[in-house]
Tab-separated table of C-alpha atoms and ligand atoms in Angstrom:
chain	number	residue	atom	x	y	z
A	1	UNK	CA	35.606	-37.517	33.593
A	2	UNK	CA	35.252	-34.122	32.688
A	3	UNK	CA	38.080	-31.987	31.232
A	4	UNK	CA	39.602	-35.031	29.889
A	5	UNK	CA	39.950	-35.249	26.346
A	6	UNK	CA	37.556	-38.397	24.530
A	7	UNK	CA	40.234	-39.095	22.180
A	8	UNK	CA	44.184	-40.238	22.281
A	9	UNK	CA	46.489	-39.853	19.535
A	10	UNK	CA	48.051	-42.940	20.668
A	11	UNK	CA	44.866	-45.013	19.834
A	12	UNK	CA	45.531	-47.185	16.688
A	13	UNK	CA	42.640	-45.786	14.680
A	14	UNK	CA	44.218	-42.083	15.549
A	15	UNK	CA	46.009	-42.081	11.711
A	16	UNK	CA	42.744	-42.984	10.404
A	17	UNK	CA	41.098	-40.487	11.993
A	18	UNK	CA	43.499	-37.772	11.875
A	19	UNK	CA	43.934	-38.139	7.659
A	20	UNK	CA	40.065	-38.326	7.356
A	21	UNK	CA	39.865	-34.702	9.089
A	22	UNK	CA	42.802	-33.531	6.768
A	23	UNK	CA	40.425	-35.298	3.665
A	24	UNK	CA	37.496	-33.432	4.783
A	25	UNK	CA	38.516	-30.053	6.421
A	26	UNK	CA	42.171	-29.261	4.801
A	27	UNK	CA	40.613	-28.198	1.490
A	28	UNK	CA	38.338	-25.652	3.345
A	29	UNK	CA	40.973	-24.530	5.324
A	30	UNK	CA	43.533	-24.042	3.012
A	31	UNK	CA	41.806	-22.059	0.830
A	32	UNK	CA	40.612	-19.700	3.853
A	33	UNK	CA	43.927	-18.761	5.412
A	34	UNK	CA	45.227	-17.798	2.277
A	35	UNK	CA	42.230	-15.403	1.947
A	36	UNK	CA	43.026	-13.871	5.182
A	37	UNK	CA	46.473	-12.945	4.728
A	38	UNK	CA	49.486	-13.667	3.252
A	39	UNK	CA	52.118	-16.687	4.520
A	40	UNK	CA	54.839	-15.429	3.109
A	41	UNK	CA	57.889	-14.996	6.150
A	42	UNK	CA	55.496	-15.388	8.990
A	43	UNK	CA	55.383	-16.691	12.084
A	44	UNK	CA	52.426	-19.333	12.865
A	45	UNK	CA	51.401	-21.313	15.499
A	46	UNK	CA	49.298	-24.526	14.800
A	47	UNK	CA	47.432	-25.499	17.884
A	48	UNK	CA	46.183	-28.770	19.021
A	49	UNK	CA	47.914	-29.609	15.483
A	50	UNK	CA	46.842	-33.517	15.584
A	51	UNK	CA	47.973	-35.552	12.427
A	52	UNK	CA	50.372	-32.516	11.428
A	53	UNK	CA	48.166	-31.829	7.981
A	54	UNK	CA	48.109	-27.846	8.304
A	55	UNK	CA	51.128	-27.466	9.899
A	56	UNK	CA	52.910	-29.305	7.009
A	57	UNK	CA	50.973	-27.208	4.653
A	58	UNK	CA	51.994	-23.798	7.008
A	59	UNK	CA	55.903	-24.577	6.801
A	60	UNK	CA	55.389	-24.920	3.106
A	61	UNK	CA	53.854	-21.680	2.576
A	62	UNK	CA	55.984	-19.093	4.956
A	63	UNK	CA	58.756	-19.760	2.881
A	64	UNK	CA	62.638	-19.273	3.848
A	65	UNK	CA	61.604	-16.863	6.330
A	66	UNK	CA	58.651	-18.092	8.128
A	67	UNK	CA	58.961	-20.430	10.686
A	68	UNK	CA	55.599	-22.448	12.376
A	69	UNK	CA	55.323	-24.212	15.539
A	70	UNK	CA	52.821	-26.881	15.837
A	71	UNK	CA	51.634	-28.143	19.620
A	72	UNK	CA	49.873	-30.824	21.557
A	73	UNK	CA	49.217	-33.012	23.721
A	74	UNK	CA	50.692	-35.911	22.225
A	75	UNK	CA	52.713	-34.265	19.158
A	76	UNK	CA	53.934	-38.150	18.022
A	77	UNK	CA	51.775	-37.521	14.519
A	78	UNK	CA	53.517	-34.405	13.089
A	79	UNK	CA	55.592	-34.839	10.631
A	80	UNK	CA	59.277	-33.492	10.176
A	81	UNK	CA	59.593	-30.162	8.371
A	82	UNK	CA	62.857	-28.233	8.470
A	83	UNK	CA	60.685	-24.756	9.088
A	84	UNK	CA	58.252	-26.687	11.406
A	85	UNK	CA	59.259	-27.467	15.103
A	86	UNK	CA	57.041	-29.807	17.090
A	87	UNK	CA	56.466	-29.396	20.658
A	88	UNK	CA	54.381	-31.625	23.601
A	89	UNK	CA	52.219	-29.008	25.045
A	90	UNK	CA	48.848	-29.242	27.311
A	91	UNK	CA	46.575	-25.946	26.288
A	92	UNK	CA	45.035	-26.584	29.823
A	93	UNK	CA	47.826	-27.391	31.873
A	94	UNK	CA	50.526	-25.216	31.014
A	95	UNK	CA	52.008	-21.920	30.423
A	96	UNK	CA	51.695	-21.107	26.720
A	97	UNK	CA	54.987	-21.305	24.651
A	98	UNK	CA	57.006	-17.864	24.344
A	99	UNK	CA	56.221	-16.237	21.304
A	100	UNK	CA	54.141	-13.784	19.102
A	101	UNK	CA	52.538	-14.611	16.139
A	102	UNK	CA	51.541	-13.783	13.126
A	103	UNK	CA	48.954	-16.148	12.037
A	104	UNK	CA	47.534	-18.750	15.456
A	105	UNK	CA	44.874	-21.606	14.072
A	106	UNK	CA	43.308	-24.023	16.108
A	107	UNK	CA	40.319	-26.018	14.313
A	108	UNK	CA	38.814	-28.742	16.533
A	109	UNK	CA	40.797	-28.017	19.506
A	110	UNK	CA	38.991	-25.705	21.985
A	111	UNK	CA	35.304	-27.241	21.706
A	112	UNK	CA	36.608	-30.160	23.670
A	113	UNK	CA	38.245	-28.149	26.216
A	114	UNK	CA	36.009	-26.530	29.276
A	115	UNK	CA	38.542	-23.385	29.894
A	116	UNK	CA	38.263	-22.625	26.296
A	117	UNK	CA	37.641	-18.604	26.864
A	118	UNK	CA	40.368	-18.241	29.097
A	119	UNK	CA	42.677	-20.540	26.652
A	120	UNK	CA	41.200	-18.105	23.586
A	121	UNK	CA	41.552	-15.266	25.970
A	122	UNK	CA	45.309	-16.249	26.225
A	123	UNK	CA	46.148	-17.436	22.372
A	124	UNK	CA	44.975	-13.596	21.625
A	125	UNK	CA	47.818	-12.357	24.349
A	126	UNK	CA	50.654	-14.234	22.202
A	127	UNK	CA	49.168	-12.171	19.051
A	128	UNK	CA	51.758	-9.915	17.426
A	129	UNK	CA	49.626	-6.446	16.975
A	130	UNK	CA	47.058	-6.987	13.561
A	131	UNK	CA	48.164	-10.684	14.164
A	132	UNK	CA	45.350	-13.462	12.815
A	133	UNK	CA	43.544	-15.840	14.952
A	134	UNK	CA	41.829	-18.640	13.214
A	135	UNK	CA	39.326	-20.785	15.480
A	136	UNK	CA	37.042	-24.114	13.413
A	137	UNK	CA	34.878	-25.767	15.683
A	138	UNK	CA	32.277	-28.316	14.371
A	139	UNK	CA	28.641	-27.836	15.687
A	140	UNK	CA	26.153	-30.992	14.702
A	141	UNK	CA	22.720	-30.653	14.406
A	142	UNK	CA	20.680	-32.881	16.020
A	143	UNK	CA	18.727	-34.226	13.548
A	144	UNK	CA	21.879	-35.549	11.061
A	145	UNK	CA	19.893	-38.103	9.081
A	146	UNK	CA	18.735	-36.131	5.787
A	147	UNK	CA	17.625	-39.418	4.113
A	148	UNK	CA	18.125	-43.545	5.138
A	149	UNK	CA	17.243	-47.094	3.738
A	150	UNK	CA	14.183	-47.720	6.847
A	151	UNK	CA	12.820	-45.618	9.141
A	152	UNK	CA	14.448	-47.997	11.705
A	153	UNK	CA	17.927	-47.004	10.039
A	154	UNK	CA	17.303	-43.737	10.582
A	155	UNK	CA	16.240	-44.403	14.503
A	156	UNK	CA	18.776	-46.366	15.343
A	157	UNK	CA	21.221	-43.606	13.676
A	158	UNK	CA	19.646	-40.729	15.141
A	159	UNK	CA	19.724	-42.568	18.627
A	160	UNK	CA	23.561	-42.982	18.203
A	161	UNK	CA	24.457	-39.627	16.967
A	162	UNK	CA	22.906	-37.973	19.901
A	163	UNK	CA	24.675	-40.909	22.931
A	164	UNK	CA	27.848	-39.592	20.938
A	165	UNK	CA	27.364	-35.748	21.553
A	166	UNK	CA	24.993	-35.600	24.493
A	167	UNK	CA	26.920	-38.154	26.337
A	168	UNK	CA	30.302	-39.603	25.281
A	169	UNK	CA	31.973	-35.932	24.536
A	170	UNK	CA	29.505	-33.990	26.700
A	171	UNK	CA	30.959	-36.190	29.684
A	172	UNK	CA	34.538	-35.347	28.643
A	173	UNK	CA	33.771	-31.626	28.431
A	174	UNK	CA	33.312	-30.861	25.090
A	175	UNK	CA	30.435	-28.418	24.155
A	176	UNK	CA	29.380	-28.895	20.331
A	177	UNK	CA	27.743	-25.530	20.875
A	178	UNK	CA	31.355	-23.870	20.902
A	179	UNK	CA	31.273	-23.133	17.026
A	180	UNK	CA	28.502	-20.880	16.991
A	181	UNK	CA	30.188	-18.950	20.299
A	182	UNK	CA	33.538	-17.968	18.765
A	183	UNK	CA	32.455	-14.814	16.673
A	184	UNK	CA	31.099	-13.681	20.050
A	185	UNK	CA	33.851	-14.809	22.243
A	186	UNK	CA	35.764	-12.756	20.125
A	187	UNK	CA	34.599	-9.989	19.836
A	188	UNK	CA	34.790	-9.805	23.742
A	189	UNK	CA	38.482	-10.242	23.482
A	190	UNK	CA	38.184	-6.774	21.468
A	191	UNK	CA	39.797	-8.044	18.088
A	192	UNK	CA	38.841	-6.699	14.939
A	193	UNK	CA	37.420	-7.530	11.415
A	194	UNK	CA	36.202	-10.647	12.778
A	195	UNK	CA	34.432	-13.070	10.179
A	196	UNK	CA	32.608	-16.609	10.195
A	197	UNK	CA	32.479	-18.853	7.269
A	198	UNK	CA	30.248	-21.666	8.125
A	199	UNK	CA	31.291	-24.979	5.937
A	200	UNK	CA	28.989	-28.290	5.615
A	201	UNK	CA	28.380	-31.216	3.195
A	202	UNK	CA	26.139	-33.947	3.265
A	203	UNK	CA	27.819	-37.211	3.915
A	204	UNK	CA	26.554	-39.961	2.006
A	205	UNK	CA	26.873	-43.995	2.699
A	206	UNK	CA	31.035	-44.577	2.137
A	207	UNK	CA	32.133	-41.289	2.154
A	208	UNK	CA	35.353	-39.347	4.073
A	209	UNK	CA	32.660	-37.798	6.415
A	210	UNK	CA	31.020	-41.591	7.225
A	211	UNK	CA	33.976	-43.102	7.522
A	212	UNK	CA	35.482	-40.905	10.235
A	213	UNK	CA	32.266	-42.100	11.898
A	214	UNK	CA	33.583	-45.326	11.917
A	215	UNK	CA	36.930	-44.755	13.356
A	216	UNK	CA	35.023	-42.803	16.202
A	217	UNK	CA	33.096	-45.791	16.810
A	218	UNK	CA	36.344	-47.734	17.978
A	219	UNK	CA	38.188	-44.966	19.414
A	220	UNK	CA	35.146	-44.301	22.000
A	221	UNK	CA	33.855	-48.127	21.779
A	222	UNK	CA	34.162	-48.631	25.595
A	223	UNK	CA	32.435	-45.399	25.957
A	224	UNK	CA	29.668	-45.961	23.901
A	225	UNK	CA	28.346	-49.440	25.452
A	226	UNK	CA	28.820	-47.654	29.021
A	227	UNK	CA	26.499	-44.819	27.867
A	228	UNK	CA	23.815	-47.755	27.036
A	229	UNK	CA	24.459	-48.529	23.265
A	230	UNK	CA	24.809	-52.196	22.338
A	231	UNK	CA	27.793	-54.031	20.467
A	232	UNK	CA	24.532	-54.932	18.196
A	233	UNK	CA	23.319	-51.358	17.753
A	234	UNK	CA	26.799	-50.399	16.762
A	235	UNK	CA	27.053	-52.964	14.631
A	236	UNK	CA	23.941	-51.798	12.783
A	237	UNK	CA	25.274	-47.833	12.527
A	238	UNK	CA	28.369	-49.399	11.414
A	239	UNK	CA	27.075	-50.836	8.211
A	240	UNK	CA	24.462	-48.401	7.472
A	241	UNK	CA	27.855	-46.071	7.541
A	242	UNK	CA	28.869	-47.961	4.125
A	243	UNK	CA	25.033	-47.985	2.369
A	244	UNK	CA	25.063	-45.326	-0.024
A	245	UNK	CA	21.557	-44.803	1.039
A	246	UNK	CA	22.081	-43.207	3.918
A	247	UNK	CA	22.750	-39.322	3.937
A	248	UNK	CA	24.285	-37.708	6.891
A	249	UNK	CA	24.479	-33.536	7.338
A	250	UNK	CA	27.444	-33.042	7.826
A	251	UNK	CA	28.230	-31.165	11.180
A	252	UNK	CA	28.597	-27.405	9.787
A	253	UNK	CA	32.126	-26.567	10.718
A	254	UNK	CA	32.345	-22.590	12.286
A	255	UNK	CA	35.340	-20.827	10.330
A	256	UNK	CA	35.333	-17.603	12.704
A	257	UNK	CA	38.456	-15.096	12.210
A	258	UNK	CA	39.933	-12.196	14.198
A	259	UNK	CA	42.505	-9.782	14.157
A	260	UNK	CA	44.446	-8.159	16.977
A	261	UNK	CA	44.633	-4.466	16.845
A	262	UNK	CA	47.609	-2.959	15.076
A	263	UNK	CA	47.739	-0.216	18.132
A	264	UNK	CA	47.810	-1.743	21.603
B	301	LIG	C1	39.924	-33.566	16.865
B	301	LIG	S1	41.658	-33.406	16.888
B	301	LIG	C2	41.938	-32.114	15.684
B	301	LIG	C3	43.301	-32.182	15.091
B	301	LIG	C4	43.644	-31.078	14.077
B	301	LIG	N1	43.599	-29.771	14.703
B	301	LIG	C5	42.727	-31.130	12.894
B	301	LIG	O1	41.777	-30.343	12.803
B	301	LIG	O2	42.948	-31.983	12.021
B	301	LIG	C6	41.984	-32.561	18.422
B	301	LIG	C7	43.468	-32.464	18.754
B	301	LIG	O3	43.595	-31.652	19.932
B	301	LIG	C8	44.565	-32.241	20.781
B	301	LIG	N2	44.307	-31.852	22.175
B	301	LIG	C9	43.331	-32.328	23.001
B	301	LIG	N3	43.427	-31.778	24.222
B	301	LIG	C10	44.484	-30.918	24.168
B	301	LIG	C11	45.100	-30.044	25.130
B	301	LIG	N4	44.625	-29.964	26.379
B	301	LIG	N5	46.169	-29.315	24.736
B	301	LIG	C12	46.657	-29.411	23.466
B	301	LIG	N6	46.121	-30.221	22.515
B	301	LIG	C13	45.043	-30.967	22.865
B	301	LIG	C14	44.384	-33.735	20.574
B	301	LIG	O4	45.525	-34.487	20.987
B	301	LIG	C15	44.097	-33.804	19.075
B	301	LIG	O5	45.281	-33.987	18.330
């Protein structure tokens, strides 16, 4: 089914999930925008916003003044704000919301989505002139497992890791190579000053990072036993996700940056 998103916001591990990514990522992210320009009064837009986490944290920065709008798909998640307004909107589907912003970020967003050039191409149309736009987009390595209990562990981990990204996103059209494309990609769409910051941790045994493994495992359960995992094999990764032995690299998250030109 390609084009069609893994993952559904109405899936009862989607809280779980959702507040792991804020555990992990919001930090990072947090202290980046900041770094990039000042919140004070602006206008942001917080694409494919998911749990709400940055968008919450965007309404509390602009101040009186600002105003952020925070889309997607299934918006349910995204908490009430009285400077955030939260709006049902498919990136591939339909016409972008009127507006022109100051600050645009979408992290995790456009790797799963085939048109995602034409969708950047777009975002960057709805910049106001030396607007910001923020793009995060994981990219995994192949080889994740940096140290495990057995060498079987790390097989059977290794073996899971790459049905998950070769096969259960790849067939819904996500490309995990997306990350280390945006500098490019945007540079092409003639912005300026454009920056990467490339953040990863190791995730040991029980951490945020293994337990968002976890939840994937039941969101994409069905998915992974049609790709040729078994209930026993997930079973396995399951537990080795809570043994403290076991050391994951953490998929190195692409930070890339770019701003439109003040003169049009
Ligand atoms: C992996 S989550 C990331 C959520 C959030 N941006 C974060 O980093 O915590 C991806 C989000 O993109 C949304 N999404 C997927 N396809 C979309 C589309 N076509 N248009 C808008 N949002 C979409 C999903 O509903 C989900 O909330």
């Amino acid at each position: 089914m390609a084009g069609s998103y893994a993952l559904d916001n109405h899936h009862p591990d989607a809280p779980a999930h959702h507040a792991a990514l804020a555990d992990m990522f919001d930090p990072f992210t947090t202290e980046r925008i900041p770094e990039l320009l000042d919140l004070t009064g602006r206008r942001c837009w917080e694409v494919g916003a998911g749990g709400g986490s940055i968008a919450l944290w965007l309404a509390e920065q602009v101040g009186d003044d600002g105003y952020v709008l925070a889309s997607d798909t299934t918006p349910d998640l995204i908490p009430d704000h009285p400077r955030l307004r939260r709006i049902g909107h498919d990136l591939t589907l339909e016409p972008l919301p009127e507006g022109e912003w100051d600050l645009i970020h979408a992290r995790l967003v456009l790797s799963h989505l085939p048109p995602r050039r034409e969708i950047l191409h777009r975002l960057v149309e709805r910049l106001a002139p030396g607007g910001l736009i923020l793009v995060e987009d994981w990219t995994p390595r192949p080889d994740v497992v940096m140290a495990a209990p057995s060498v079987e562990d790390a097989e059977v981990y290794t073996v899971f890791q790459k049905t998950m990204t070769t096969q259960v996103f790849a067939a819904s059209g996500t490309d995990r190579t997306w990350g280390r494309q945006i500098h490019q990609a945007m540079l092409d769409e003639g912005l300026q000053d454009v920056q990467t910051l490339i953040h990863a941790r190791a995730w040991p045994g029980g951490s945020v990072g293994c337990r968002l493994v976890q939840v994937l495992i039941e969101e994409v359960r069905p998915a992974l036993l049609a790709a040729g995992l078994t209930g026993q094999q997930l079973e396995h990764v399951r537990q080795l996700l809570d043994d403290r032995r076991l050391i994951i690299h953490g998929h190195p998250m692409y930070s890339t940056s770019g701003r439109r030109p003040k003169q049009l």
